[in-house]
mmCIF file of C-alpha atoms in Angstrom:
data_model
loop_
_atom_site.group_PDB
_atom_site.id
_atom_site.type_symbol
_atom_site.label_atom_id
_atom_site.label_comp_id
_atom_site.label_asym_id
_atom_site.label_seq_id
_atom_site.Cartn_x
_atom_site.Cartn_y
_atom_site.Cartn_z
ATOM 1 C CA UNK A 196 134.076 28.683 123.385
ATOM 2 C CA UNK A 197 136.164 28.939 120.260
ATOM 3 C CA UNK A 198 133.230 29.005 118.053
ATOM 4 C CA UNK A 199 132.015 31.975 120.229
ATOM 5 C CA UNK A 200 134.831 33.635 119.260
ATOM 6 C CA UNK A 201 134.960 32.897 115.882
ATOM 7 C CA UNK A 202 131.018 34.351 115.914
ATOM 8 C CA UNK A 203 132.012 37.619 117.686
ATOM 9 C CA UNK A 204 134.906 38.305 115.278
ATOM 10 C CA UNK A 205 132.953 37.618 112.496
ATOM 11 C CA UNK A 206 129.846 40.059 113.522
ATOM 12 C CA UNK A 207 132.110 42.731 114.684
ATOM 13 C CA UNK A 208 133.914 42.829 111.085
ATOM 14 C CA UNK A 209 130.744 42.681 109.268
ATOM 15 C CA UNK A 210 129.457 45.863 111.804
ATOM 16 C CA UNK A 211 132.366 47.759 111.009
ATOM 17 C CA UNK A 212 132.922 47.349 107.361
ATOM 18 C CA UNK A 213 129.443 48.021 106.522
ATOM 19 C CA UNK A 214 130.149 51.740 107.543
ATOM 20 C CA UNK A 215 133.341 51.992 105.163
ATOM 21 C CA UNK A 216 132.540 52.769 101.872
ATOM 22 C CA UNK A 217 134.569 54.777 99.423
ATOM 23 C CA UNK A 218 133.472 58.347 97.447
ATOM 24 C CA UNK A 219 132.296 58.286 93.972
ATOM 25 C CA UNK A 220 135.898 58.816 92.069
ATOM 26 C CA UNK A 221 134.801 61.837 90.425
ATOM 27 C CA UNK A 222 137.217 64.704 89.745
ATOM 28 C CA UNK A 223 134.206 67.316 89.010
ATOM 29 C CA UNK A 224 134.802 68.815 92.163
ATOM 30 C CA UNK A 225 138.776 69.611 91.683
ATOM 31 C CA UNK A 226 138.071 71.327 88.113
ATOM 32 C CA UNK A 227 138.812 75.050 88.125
ATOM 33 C CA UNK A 228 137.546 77.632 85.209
ATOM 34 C CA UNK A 229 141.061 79.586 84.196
ATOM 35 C CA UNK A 230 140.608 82.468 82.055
ATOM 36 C CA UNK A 231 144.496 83.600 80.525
ATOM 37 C CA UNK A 232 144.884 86.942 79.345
ATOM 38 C CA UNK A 233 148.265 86.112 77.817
ATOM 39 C CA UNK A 234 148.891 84.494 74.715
ATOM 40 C CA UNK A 235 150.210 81.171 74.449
ATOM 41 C CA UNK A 236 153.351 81.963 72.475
ATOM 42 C CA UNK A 237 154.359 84.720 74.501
ATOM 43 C CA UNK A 238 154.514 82.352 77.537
ATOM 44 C CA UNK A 239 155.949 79.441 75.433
ATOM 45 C CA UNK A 240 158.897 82.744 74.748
ATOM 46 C CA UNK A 241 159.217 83.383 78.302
ATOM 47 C CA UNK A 242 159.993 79.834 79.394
ATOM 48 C CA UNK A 243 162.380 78.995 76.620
ATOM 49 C CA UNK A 244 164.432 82.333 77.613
ATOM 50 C CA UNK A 245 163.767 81.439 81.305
ATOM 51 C CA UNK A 246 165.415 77.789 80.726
ATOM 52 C CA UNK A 247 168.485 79.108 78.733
ATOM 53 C CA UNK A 248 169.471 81.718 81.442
ATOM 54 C CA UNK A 249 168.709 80.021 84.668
ATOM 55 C CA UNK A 250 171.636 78.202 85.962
ATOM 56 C CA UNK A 251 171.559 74.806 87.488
ATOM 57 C CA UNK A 252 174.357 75.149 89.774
ATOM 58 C CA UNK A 253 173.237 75.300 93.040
ATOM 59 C CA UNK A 254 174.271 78.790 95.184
ATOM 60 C CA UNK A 255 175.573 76.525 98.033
ATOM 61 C CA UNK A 256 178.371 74.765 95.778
ATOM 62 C CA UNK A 257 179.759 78.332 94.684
ATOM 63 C CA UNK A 258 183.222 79.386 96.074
ATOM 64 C CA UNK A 259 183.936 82.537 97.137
ATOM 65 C CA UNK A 260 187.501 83.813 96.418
ATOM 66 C CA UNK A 261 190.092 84.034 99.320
ATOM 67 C CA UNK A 262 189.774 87.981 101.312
ATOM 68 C CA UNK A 263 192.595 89.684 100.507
ATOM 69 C CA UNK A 264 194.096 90.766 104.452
ATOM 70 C CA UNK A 265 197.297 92.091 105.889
ATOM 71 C CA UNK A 266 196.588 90.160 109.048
ATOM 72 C CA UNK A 267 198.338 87.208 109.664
ATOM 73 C CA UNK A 268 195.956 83.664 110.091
ATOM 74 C CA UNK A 269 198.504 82.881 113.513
ATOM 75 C CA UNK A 270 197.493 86.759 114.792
ATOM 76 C CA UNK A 271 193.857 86.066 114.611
ATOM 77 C CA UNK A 272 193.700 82.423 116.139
ATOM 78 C CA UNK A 273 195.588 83.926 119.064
ATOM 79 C CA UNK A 274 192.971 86.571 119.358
ATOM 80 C CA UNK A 275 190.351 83.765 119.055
ATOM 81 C CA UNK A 276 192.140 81.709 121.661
ATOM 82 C CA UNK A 277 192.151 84.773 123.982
ATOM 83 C CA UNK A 278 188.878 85.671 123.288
ATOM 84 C CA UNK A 279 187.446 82.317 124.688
ATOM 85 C CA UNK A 280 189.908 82.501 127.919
ATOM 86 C CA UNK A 281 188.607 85.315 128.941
ATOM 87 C CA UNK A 282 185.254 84.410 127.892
ATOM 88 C CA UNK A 283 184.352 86.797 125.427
ATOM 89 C CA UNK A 284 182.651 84.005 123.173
ATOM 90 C CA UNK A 285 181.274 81.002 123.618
ATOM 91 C CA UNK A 286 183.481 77.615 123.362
ATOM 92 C CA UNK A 287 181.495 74.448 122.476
ATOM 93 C CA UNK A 288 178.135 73.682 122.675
ATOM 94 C CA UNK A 289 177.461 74.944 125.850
ATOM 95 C CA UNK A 290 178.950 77.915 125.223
ATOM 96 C CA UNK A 291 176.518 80.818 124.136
ATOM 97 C CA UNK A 292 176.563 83.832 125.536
#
């Protein structure tokens, strides 16, 4: 019974790996015919300016300078606070509108 199983195992491997076989490795297909109408100096030009004025601080980490207000930050968390009592706007997560 074992050696039954053994068989089986062995013909059902040798079935299914005689269908896998890989592609010829051949990048022919992925090659693409690019005609430039620019001159390669002028786009060598463009990068190097490109690279000297593009910043590499990221947008996110900017601060944006405190708004200047008369109001007072006690005035507008009591309006906050009375906004959500009387349900105005949402409180939480299950508190949309």
């Amino acid at each position: 019974m074992n050696s039954k199983a053994i068989l089986a195992v062995a013909a059902f491997a040798a079935i299914a790996s005689a269908g896998v076989r890989a592609d010829e490795a051949d990048a022919s297909q992925f090659a693409l015919q690019f005609t430039s109408t620019r001159p390669v100096a002028e786009v060598k030009a463009e990068a190097i300016v490109e690279a000297k004025s593009h910043s590499t601080i990221p947008a996110a980490s900017k601060v944006m300078e405190p708004m200047k207000t008369s109001t007072e930050v006690r005035t507008v968390r009591a309006q906050a606070i009375e906004a959500v009592r009387l349900g105005q706007i949402g409180y939480g997560e299950a508190g949309g509108l």
